[in-house]
């Protein structure tokens, strides 16, 4: 079956522009997570969706970051007024439930010039 | 707060050698999950194993084995008879009860297996 997919795979943008990153989770998975991986670093938790519950936004680094999940499926991570320090690989993961194993997508590599 | 430490930043071995990747964690919770993931050069994280805090039984899966010791807060990962395809970054992660997905990751260990 299809795994987690993310688009675009690469995104280059200019400082100050807004970007949207998309995640399509595995069908039927109710849990969806966003992480950020800076060069040579581990993963940093950003935000988590579980079913229809309010998302856990505790990992978002600033109010320039937001995420939505429409219809309990596709999620979009939006970064407004991008800064150079936002450059990283943004990883999405989904799981069958909030206690279940996460399955990761291939990531979106964001470069802010 | 939770913390995961992977003290080995980089390891290089020759094919067929055994190699152990260390993971030490910190948490005040008594119920938690521990994970190992592999991130090959292609970039996609691959789940390897999940262990809950009540199960200290060691596990073996082919050439992979894991040693979980609560007494030392360690969850080490051993690859036996390493192969070039094992070259990757390996991450250890910790999640608390109720949210196995909101994980705290270590900084990863880059394993290079040379032919």
XYZ file of C-alpha atoms in Angstrom:
228
model
C 0.000 0.000 0.000
C 0.963 3.631 -0.350
C 3.082 5.163 2.340
C 3.188 8.724 3.582
C 3.804 11.163 0.763
C 5.002 14.735 0.933
C 5.201 17.514 -1.603
C 7.153 19.223 -2.857
C 10.288 17.184 -2.318
C 12.379 20.324 -2.567
C 11.444 23.943 -2.124
C 13.693 26.945 -2.562
C 12.275 30.278 -1.529
C 13.394 33.785 -0.793
C 13.520 35.192 2.684
C 10.216 36.780 3.628
C 8.034 34.624 1.364
C 5.375 32.232 2.617
C 5.578 28.503 1.878
C 3.157 25.604 2.137
C 4.259 22.031 2.604
C 1.859 19.163 2.056
C 1.552 15.762 3.683
C -0.664 12.872 2.609
C -0.774 10.307 5.401
C -1.366 6.603 5.057
C -5.040 6.004 4.425
C -6.924 5.366 7.628
C -4.249 6.754 9.920
C -5.795 9.109 12.438
C -2.564 10.493 13.878
C -0.366 12.895 11.915
C 2.843 14.570 13.013
C 5.206 17.194 11.653
C 8.878 17.277 12.539
C 11.790 19.444 11.458
C 15.259 18.116 10.878
C 18.014 20.679 10.572
C 21.295 19.725 8.946
C 23.132 17.165 11.046
C 20.531 17.296 13.799
C 17.897 15.010 15.184
C 14.222 15.533 14.691
C 12.382 18.374 16.362
C 8.685 17.845 17.036
C 6.479 20.610 15.634
C 2.793 19.693 15.760
C 0.520 16.692 16.144
C -3.029 15.939 15.008
C -5.151 13.114 16.387
C -8.553 12.580 14.838
C -10.869 15.507 15.437
C -9.141 16.672 18.590
C -7.472 20.052 18.831
C -3.908 19.773 17.568
C -0.934 19.773 19.905
C 1.015 22.807 18.731
C 3.529 22.799 21.541
C 6.506 22.297 19.243
C 5.902 25.144 16.819
C 8.913 27.472 17.102
C 7.058 30.720 16.407
C 3.711 32.123 15.321
C 4.993 32.162 11.752
C 4.380 28.415 11.732
C 0.908 26.919 11.442
C -0.641 23.701 10.242
C -4.026 22.452 9.206
C -5.454 19.046 8.610
C -8.482 18.934 6.375
C -11.021 16.159 6.588
C -8.836 14.198 8.940
C -6.465 13.367 6.118
C -4.187 15.732 4.207
C -2.187 18.238 6.217
C -0.534 21.488 5.197
C 2.280 23.115 7.142
C 2.546 26.827 6.443
C 5.536 28.986 7.215
C 4.972 32.702 6.854
C 7.682 35.269 6.240
C 10.339 32.598 5.969
C 13.726 33.155 7.532
C 17.043 31.523 6.692
C 16.956 29.563 9.938
C 13.797 27.853 8.693
C 15.938 25.955 6.193
C 15.606 22.284 7.083
C 13.969 19.045 6.044
C 10.350 18.945 7.157
C 9.154 15.432 7.870
C 5.610 14.227 8.205
C 4.599 10.985 9.886
C 1.313 9.207 10.415
C 0.110 6.474 12.713
C -2.977 4.355 13.233
C -3.496 5.879 16.655
C -1.735 8.164 19.027
C 0.042 5.307 20.716
C 0.972 3.605 17.508
C 4.203 3.481 15.578
C 4.880 6.389 13.265
C 5.537 5.954 9.563
C 7.534 8.746 8.001
C 7.315 10.381 4.623
C 10.348 11.275 2.500
C 10.378 14.869 3.691
C 10.433 18.270 2.055
C 13.796 19.986 1.901
C 13.225 23.708 2.387
C 15.950 26.167 1.514
C 15.456 29.831 2.335
C 17.841 32.109 0.497
C 11.569 16.985 30.264
C 12.761 14.043 28.275
C 16.189 13.647 26.784
C 17.827 11.122 24.489
C 21.571 10.987 24.129
C 23.419 9.227 21.361
C 26.992 9.893 22.324
C 28.489 8.393 19.186
C 28.242 10.952 16.422
C 29.937 8.820 13.787
C 31.052 5.206 13.626
C 32.999 3.581 10.841
C 33.431 -0.172 10.550
C 34.508 -2.642 7.942
C 31.969 -5.014 6.495
C 31.234 -8.089 8.625
C 32.238 -6.385 11.831
C 29.708 -6.170 14.653
C 28.785 -2.675 15.796
C 26.794 -1.352 18.753
C 25.023 1.989 18.725
C 24.439 3.455 22.156
C 21.322 5.225 23.369
C 20.801 6.655 26.836
C 17.525 8.280 27.808
C 16.159 10.405 30.624
C 12.574 10.618 31.776
C 10.703 10.807 35.056
C 7.756 8.903 33.673
C 7.433 5.234 34.455
C 5.599 4.420 31.242
C 7.286 5.248 27.995
C 8.196 3.892 24.577
C 11.621 3.636 23.019
C 12.260 3.494 19.295
C 15.049 3.048 16.812
C 14.843 4.432 13.294
C 17.155 4.132 10.311
C 17.639 7.024 7.903
C 19.495 5.856 4.802
C 21.070 8.316 2.358
C 17.743 8.505 0.524
C 16.468 10.366 3.570
C 13.301 8.491 4.526
C 13.152 7.412 8.149
C 12.452 3.734 8.545
C 10.993 2.314 11.744
C 13.069 -0.519 13.215
C 11.696 -1.295 16.649
C 9.423 -0.077 19.436
C 9.815 -1.171 23.021
C 7.627 -0.183 25.969
C 9.068 0.465 29.392
C 7.502 -2.613 30.955
C 9.160 -5.000 28.562
C 12.866 -5.365 29.215
C 13.192 -8.479 27.171
C 15.925 -8.158 24.610
C 14.964 -8.645 21.016
C 16.690 -10.103 17.996
C 15.590 -9.640 14.418
C 17.952 -11.152 11.930
C 21.264 -9.316 12.231
C 19.728 -6.676 14.496
C 19.428 -6.943 18.252
C 18.428 -4.549 20.983
C 19.466 -4.478 24.615
C 17.078 -2.577 26.887
C 18.301 -1.976 30.442
C 16.160 0.216 32.672
C 18.807 0.134 35.409
C 21.144 2.144 33.194
C 18.416 3.880 31.123
C 19.927 2.482 27.973
C 18.503 1.000 24.808
C 21.455 -0.077 22.712
C 21.291 -1.418 19.181
C 23.712 -3.989 17.775
C 24.198 -4.923 14.146
C 25.928 -8.240 13.688
C 28.046 -8.926 10.609
C 27.483 -5.423 9.255
C 26.903 -4.834 5.569
C 27.442 -1.810 3.338
C 23.656 -1.393 3.100
C 23.582 -0.763 6.838
C 25.281 2.590 6.238
C 22.823 5.203 7.461
C 22.031 7.564 10.276
C 20.373 5.775 13.164
C 18.093 7.602 15.570
C 16.948 6.572 19.005
C 13.727 8.162 20.266
C 11.592 8.303 23.396
C 7.856 8.880 23.726
C 5.688 9.066 26.805
C 2.545 7.155 27.604
C -0.445 8.568 25.806
C 1.474 9.951 22.899
C 3.896 7.553 21.342
C 4.186 9.850 18.393
C 5.341 13.019 20.088
C 8.842 11.727 20.303
C 12.062 13.161 21.584
C 14.870 12.149 19.274
C 18.573 11.797 19.825
C 20.903 13.584 17.451
C 21.623 10.360 15.588
C 24.657 8.198 14.934
C 26.068 8.077 11.426
C 27.207 4.560 10.650
C 29.499 3.955 7.710
C 30.187 0.383 6.725
C 33.124 0.071 4.356
C 33.530 -2.870 2.003
